[in-house]
PDB file of C-alpha atoms and ligand atoms in Angstrom:
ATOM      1  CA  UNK A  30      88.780 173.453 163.355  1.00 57.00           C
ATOM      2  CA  UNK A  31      87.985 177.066 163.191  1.00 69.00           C
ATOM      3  CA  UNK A  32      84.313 176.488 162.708  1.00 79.00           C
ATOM      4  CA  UNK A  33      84.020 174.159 165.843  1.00 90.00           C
ATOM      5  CA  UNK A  34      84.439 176.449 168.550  1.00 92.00           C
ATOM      6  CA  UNK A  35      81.541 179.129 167.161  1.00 93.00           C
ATOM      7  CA  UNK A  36      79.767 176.137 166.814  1.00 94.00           C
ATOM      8  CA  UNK A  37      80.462 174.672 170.383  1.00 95.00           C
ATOM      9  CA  UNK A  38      79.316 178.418 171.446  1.00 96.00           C
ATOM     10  CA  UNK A  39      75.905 178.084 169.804  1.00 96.00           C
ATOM     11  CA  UNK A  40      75.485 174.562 171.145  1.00 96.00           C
ATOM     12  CA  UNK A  41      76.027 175.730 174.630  1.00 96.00           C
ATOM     13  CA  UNK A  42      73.833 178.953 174.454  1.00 96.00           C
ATOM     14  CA  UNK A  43      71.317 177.048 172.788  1.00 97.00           C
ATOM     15  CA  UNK A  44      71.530 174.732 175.187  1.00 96.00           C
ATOM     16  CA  UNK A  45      71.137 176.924 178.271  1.00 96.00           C
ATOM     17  CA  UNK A  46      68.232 178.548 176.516  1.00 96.00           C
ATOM     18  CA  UNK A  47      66.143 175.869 175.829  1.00 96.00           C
ATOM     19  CA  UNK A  48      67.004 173.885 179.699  1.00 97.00           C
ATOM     20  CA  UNK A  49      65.181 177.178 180.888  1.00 97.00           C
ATOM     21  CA  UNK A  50      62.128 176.740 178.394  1.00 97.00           C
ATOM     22  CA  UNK A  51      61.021 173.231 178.301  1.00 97.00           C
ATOM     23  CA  UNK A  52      62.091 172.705 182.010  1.00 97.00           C
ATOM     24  CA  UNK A  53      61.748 175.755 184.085  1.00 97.00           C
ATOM     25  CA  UNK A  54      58.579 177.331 181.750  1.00 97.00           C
ATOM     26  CA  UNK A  55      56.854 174.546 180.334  1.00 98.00           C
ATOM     27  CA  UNK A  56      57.375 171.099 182.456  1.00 98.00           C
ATOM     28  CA  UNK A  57      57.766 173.184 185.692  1.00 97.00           C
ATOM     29  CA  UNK A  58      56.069 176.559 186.130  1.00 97.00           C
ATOM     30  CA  UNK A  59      53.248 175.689 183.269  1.00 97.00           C
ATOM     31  CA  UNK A  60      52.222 172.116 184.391  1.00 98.00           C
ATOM     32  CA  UNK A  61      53.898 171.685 187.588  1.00 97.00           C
ATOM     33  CA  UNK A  62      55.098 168.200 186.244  1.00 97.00           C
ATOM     34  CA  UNK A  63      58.295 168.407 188.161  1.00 97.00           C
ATOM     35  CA  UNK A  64      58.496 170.751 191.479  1.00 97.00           C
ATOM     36  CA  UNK A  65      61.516 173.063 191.786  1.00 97.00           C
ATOM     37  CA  UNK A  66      62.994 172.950 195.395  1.00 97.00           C
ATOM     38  CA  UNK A  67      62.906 176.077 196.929  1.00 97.00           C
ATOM     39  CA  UNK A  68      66.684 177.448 195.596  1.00 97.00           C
ATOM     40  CA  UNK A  69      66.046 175.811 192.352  1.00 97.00           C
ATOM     41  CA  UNK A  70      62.519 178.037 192.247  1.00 97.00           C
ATOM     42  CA  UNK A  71      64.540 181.112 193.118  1.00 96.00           C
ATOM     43  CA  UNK A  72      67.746 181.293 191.229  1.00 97.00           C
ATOM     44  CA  UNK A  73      65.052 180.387 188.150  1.00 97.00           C
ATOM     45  CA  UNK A  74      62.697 183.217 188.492  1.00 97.00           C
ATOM     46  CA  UNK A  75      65.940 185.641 189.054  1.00 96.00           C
ATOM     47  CA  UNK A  76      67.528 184.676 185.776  1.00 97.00           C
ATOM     48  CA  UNK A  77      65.167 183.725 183.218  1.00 97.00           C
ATOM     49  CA  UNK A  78      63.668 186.844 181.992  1.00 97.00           C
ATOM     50  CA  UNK A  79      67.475 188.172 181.482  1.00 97.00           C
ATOM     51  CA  UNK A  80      68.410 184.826 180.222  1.00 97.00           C
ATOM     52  CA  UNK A  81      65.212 184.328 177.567  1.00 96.00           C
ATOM     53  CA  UNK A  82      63.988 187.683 177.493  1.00 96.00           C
ATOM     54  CA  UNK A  83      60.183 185.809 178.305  1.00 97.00           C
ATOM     55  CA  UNK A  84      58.547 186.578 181.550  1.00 98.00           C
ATOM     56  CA  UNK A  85      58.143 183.169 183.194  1.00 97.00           C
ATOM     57  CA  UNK A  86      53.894 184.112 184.414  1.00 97.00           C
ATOM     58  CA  UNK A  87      53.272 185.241 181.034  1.00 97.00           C
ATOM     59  CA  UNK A  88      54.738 182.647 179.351  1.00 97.00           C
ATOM     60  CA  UNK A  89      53.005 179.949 181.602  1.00 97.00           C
ATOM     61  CA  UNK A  90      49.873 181.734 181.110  1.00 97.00           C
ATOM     62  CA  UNK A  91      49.459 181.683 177.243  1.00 97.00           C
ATOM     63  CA  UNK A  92      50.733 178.002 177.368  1.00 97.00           C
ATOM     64  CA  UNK A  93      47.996 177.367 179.845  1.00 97.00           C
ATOM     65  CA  UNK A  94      45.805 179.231 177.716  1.00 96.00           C
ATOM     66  CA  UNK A  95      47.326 176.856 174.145  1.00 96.00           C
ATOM     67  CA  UNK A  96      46.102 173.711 176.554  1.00 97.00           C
ATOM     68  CA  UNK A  97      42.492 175.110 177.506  1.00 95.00           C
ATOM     69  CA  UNK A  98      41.734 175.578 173.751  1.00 94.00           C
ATOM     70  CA  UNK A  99      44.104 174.147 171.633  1.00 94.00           C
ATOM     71  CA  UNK A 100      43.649 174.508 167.977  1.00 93.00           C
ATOM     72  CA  UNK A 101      40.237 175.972 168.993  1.00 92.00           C
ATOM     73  CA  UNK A 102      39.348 179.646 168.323  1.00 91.00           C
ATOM     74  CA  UNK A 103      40.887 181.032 171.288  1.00 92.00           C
ATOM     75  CA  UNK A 104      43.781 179.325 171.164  1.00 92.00           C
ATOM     76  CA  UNK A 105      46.687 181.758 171.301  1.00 92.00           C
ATOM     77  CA  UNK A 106      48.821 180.309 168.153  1.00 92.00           C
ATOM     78  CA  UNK A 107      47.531 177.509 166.415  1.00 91.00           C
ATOM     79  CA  UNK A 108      47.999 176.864 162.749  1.00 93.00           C
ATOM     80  CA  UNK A 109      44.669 176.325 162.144  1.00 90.00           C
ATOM     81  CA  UNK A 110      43.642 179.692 162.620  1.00 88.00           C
ATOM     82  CA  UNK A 111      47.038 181.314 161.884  1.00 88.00           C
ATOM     83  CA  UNK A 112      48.599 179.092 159.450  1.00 91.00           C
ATOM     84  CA  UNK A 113      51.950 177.284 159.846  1.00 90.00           C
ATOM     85  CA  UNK A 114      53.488 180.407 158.847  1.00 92.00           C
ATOM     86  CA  UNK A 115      51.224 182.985 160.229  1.00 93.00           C
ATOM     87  CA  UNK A 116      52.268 181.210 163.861  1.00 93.00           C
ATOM     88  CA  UNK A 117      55.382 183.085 163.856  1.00 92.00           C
ATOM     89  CA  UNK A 118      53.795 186.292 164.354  1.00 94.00           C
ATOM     90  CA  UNK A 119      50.496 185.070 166.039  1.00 94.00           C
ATOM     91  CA  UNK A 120      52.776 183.563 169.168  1.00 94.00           C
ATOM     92  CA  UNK A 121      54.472 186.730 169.542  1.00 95.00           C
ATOM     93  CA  UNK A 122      51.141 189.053 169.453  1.00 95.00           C
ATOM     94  CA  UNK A 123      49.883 186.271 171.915  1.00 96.00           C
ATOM     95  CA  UNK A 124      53.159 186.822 174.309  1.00 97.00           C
ATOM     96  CA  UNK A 125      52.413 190.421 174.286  1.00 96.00           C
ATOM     97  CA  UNK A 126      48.507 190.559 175.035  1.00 96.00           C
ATOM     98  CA  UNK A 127      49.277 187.500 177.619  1.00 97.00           C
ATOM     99  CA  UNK A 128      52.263 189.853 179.573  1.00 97.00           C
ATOM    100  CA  UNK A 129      49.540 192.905 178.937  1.00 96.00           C
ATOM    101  CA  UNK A 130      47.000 191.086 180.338  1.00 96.00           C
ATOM    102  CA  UNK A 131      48.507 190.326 183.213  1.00 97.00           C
ATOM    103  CA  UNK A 132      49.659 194.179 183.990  1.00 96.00           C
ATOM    104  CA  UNK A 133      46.307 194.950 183.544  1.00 96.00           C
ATOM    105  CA  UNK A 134      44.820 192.483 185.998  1.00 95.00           C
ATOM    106  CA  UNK A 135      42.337 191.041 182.961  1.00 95.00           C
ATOM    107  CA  UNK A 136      40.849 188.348 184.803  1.00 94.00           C
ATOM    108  CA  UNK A 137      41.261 185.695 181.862  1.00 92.00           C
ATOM    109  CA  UNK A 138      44.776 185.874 182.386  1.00 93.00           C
ATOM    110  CA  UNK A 139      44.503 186.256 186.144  1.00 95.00           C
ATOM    111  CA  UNK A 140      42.215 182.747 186.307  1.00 95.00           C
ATOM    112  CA  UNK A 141      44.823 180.896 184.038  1.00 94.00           C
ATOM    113  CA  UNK A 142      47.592 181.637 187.025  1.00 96.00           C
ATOM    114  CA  UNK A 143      46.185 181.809 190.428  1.00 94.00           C
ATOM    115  CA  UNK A 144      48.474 179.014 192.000  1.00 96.00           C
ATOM    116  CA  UNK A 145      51.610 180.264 190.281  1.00 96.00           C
ATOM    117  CA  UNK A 146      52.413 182.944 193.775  1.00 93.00           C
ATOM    118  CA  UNK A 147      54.837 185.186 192.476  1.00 95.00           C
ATOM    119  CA  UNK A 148      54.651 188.713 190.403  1.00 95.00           C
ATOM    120  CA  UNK A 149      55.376 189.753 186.811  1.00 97.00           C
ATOM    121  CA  UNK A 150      58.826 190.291 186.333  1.00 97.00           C
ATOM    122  CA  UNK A 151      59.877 193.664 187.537  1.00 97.00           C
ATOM    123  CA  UNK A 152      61.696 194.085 183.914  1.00 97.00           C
ATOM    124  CA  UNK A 153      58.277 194.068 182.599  1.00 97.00           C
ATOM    125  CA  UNK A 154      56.783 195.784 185.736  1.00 96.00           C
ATOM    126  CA  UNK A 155      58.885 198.494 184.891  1.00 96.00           C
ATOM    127  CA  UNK A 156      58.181 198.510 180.650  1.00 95.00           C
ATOM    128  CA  UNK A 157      62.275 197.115 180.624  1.00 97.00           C
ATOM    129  CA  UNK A 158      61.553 194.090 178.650  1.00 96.00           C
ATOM    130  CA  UNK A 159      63.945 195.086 175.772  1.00 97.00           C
ATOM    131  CA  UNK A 160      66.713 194.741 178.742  1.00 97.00           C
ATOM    132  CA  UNK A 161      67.630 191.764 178.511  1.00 97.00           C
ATOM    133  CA  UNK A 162      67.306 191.669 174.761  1.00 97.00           C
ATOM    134  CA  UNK A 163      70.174 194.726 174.586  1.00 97.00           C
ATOM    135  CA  UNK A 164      72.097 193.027 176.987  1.00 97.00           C
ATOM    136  CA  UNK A 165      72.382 190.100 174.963  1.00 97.00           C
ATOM    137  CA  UNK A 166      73.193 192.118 171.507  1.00 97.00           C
ATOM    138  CA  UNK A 167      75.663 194.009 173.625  1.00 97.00           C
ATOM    139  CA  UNK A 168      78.019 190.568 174.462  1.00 97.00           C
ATOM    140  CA  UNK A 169      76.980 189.482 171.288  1.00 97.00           C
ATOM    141  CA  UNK A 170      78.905 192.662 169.545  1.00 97.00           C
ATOM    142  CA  UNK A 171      81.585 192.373 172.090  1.00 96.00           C
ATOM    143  CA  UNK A 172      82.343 188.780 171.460  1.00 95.00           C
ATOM    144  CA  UNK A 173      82.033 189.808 167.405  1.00 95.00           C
ATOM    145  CA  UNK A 174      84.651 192.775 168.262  1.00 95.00           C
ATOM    146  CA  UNK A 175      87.085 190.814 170.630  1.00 94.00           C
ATOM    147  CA  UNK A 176      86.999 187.154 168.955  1.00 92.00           C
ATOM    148  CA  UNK A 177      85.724 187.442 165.156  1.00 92.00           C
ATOM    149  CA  UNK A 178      82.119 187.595 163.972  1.00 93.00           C
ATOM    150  CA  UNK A 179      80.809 184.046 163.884  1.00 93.00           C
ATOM    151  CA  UNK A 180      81.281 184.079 167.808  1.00 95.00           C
ATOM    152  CA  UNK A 181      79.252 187.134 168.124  1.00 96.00           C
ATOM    153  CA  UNK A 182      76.353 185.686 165.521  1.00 95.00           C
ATOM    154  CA  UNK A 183      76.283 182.053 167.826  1.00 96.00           C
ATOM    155  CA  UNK A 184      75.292 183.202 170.982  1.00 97.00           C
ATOM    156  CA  UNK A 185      72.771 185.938 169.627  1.00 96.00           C
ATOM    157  CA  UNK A 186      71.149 182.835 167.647  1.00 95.00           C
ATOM    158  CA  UNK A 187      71.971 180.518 170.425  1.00 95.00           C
ATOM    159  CA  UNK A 188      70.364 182.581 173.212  1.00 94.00           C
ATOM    160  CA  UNK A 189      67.729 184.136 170.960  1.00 94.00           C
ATOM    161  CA  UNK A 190      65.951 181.434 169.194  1.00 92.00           C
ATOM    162  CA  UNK A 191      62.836 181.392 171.167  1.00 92.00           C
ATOM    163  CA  UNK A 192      61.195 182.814 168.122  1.00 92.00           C
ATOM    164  CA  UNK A 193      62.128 180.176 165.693  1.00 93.00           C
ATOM    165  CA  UNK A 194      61.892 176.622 168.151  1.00 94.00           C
ATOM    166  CA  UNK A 195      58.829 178.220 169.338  1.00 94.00           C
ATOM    167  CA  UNK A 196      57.116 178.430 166.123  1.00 95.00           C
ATOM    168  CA  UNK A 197      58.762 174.867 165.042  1.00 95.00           C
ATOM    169  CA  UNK A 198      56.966 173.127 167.867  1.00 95.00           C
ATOM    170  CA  UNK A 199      54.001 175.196 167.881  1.00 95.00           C
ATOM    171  CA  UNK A 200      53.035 174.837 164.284  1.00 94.00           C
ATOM    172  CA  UNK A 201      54.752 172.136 162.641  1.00 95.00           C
ATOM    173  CA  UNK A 202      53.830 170.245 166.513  1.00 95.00           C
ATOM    174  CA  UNK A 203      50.323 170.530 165.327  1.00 96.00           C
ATOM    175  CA  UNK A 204      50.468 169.567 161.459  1.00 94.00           C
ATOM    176  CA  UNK A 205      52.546 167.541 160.467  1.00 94.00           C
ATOM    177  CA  UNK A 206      53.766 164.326 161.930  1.00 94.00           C
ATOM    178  CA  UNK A 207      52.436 161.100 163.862  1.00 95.00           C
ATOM    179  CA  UNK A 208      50.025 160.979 166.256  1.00 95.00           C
ATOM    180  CA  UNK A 209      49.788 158.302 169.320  1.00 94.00           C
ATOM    181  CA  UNK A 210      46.490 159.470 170.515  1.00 94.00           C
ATOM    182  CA  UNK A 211      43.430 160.662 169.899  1.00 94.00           C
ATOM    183  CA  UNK A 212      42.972 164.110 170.997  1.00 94.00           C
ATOM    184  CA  UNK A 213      40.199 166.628 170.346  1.00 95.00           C
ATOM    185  CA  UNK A 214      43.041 169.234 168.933  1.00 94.00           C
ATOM    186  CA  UNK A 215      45.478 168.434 165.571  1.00 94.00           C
ATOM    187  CA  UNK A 216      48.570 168.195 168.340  1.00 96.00           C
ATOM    188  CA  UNK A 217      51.178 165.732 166.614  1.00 96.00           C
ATOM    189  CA  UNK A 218      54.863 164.287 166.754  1.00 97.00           C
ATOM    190  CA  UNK A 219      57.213 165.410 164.720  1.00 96.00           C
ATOM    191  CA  UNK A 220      60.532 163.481 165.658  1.00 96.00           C
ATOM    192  CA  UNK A 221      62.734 165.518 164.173  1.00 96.00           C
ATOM    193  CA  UNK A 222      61.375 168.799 166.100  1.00 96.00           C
ATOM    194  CA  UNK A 223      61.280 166.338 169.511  1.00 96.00           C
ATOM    195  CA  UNK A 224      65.328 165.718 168.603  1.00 97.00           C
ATOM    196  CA  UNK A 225      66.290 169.584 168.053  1.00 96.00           C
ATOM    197  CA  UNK A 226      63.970 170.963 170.591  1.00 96.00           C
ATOM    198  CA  UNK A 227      64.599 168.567 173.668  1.00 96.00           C
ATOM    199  CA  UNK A 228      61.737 166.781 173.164  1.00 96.00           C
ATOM    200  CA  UNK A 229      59.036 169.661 172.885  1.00 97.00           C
ATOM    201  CA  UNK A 230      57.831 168.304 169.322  1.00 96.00           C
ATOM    202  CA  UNK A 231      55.783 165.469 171.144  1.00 97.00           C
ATOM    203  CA  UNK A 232      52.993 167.672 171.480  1.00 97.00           C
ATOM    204  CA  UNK A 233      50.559 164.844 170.728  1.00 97.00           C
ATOM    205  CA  UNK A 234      52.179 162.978 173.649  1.00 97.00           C
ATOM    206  CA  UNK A 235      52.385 165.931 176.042  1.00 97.00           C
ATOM    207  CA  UNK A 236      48.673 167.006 175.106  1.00 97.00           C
ATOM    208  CA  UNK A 237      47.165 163.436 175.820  1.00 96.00           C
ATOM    209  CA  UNK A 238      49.097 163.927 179.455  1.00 96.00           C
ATOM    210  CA  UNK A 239      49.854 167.394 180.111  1.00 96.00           C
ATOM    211  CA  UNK A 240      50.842 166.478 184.197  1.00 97.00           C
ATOM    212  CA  UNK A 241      53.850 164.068 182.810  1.00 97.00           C
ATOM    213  CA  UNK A 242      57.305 165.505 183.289  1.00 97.00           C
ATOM    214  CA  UNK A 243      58.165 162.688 180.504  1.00 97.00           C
ATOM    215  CA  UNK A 244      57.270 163.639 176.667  1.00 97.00           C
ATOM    216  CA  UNK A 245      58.335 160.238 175.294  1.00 96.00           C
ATOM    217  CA  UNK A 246      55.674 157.584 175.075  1.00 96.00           C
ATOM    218  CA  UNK A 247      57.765 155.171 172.319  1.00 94.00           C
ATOM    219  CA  UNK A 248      61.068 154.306 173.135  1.00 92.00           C
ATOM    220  CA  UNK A 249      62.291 155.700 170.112  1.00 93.00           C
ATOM    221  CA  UNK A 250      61.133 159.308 170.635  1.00 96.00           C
ATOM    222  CA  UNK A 251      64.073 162.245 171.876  1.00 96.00           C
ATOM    223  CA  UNK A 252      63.357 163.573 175.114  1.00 97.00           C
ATOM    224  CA  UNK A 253      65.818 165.415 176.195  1.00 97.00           C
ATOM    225  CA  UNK A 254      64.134 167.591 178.216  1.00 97.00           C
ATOM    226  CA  UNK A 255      63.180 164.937 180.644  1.00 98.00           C
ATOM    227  CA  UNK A 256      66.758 163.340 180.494  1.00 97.00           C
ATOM    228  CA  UNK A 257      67.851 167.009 182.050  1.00 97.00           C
ATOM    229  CA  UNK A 258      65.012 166.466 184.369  1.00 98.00           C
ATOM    230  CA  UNK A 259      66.266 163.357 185.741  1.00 98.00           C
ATOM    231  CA  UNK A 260      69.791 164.480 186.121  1.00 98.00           C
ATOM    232  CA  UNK A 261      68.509 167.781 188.333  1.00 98.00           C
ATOM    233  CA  UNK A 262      66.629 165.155 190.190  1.00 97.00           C
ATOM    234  CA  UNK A 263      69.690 163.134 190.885  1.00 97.00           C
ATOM    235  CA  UNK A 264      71.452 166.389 192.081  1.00 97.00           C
ATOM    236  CA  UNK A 265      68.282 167.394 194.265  1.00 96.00           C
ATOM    237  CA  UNK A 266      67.255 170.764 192.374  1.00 96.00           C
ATOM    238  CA  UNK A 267      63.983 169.587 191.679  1.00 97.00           C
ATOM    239  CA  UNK A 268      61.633 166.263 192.096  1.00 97.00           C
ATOM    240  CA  UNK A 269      59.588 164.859 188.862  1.00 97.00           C
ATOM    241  CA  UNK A 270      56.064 163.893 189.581  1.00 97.00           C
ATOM    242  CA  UNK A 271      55.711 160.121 189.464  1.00 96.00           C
ATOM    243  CA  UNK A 272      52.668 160.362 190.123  1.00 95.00           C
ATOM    244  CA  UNK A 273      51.733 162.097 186.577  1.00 95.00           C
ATOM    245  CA  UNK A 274      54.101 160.338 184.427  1.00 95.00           C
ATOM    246  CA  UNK A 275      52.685 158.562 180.981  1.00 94.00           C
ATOM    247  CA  UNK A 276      52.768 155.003 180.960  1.00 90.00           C
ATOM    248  CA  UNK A 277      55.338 153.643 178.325  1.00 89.00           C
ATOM    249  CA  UNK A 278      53.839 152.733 174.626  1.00 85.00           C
ATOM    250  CA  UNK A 279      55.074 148.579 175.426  1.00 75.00           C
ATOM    251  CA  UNK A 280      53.390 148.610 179.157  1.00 78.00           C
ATOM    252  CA  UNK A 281      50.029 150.476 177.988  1.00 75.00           C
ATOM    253  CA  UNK A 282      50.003 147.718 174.776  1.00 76.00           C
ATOM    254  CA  UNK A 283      50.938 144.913 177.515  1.00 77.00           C
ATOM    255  CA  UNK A 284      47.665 146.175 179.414  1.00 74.00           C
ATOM    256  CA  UNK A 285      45.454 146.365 176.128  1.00 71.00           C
ATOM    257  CA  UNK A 286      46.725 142.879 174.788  1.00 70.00           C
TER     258      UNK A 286
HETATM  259 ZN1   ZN B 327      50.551 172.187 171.756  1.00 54.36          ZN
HETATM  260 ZN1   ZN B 328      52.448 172.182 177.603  1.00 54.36          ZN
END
């Protein structure tokens, strides 16, 4: 029993971590696939640089940027230029030049984010991205101190694992795995990467229709992502674009057959 509740902590951090990343960064801010109501928009962009410790215009940006040329030269982390390995490092050098860029007005990053109407983060503004990052080790040590270690280590690796998930789907998403489409980049969908990672390992899926809030195309592929999606829809934080949505694998083969 002693193991669950460290555990329990991990899930939960993890948990709010990645409803901020494949929601709020990628399916909202980065393709506008579901629109934030007004609150929603503003409690988001006041919590999750101190939350991730990733600037929510930067981030967008370079994912922009992985769409424009994915697995092409310029794309900012593919394994095809970096190796499935060498994405781990290649994705963090990208963050930085992308948040750089943006300081610096460079008008490739500039183009990528015209619509998106709101600054930098002042964190980064003000060269206080490690903030956020000493916060967290600060509550981490405290919960290490006040409950016992493994507490301490599961919401640091909870909170924190931007780093690892993003290198799972960004490398091993464009490797290894099926694909549904065909696409001019190597995107692909590993299943067990769309169960961990609330559905972000669909990245052949989500590169064939970039605008759809929904990852899943078979009925068999994890999505959690969009499952939270439809659940802050039901509660009126945020509205999914119907519009955009892929069609289901069964009604697309219905239409071919
Ligand atoms: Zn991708
Ligand atoms: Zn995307």
């Amino acid at each position: 029993m002693a193991a669950l509740a460290p555990l329990a902590l991990f899930a939960a951090a993890y948990g709010v971590h990645l409803a901020y990343i494949t929601v709020f960064y990628h399916r909202a801010l980065a393709h506008r696939a579901v629109r934030l109501q007004p609150a929603t928009l503003r409690f988001a962009l006041a919590t999750a640089n101190w939350v991730t410790g990733l600037d929510p215009k930067a981030w967008a940006c370079m994912h922009r940027m992985h769409h424009a040329f994915s697995d092409g030269p310029e794309d900012p982390h593919s394994p095809a230029r970096a190796g499935v390995l060498g994405v781990l490092v290649a994705q963090l050098r990208a963050y930085e030049r992308t948040l750089f860029g943006l300081l610096s007005r460079h008008p490739a990053c500039l183009r990528q984010v015209e619509d998106l109407d709101f600054p930098v983060h002042w964190l980064n503004r003000r060269g206080l991205w490690w903030l956020p990052y000493a916060l967290h080790t600060a509550v981490a040590a405290a919960l290490a101190a006040f409950l016992r270690w493994p507490y301490g280590l599961a919401y640091f690796l909870g909170l924190m694992s931007h780093p690892i998930e993003g290198w799972v789907v960004n490398s091993v998403g464009h490797a290894f795995g099926p694909r549904n489409f065909e696409t001019p980049d190597n995107s692909r969908n590993p299943w067990l990467a769309a169960l961990l990672i609330g559905g972000e390992g669909l990245q052949n899926n989500h590169h064939r229709y970039p605008r759809s809030a929904r990852f899943a195309y078979r009925r068999w592929e994890p999505d959690a992502g969009f499952l939270l999606c439809l659940v802050l829809e039901r509660v009126g934080a945020l509205a999914i674009d119907r519009d955009h949505l892929m069609p289901r694998a069964a009604a697309a083969e219905r239409v071919q057959a």
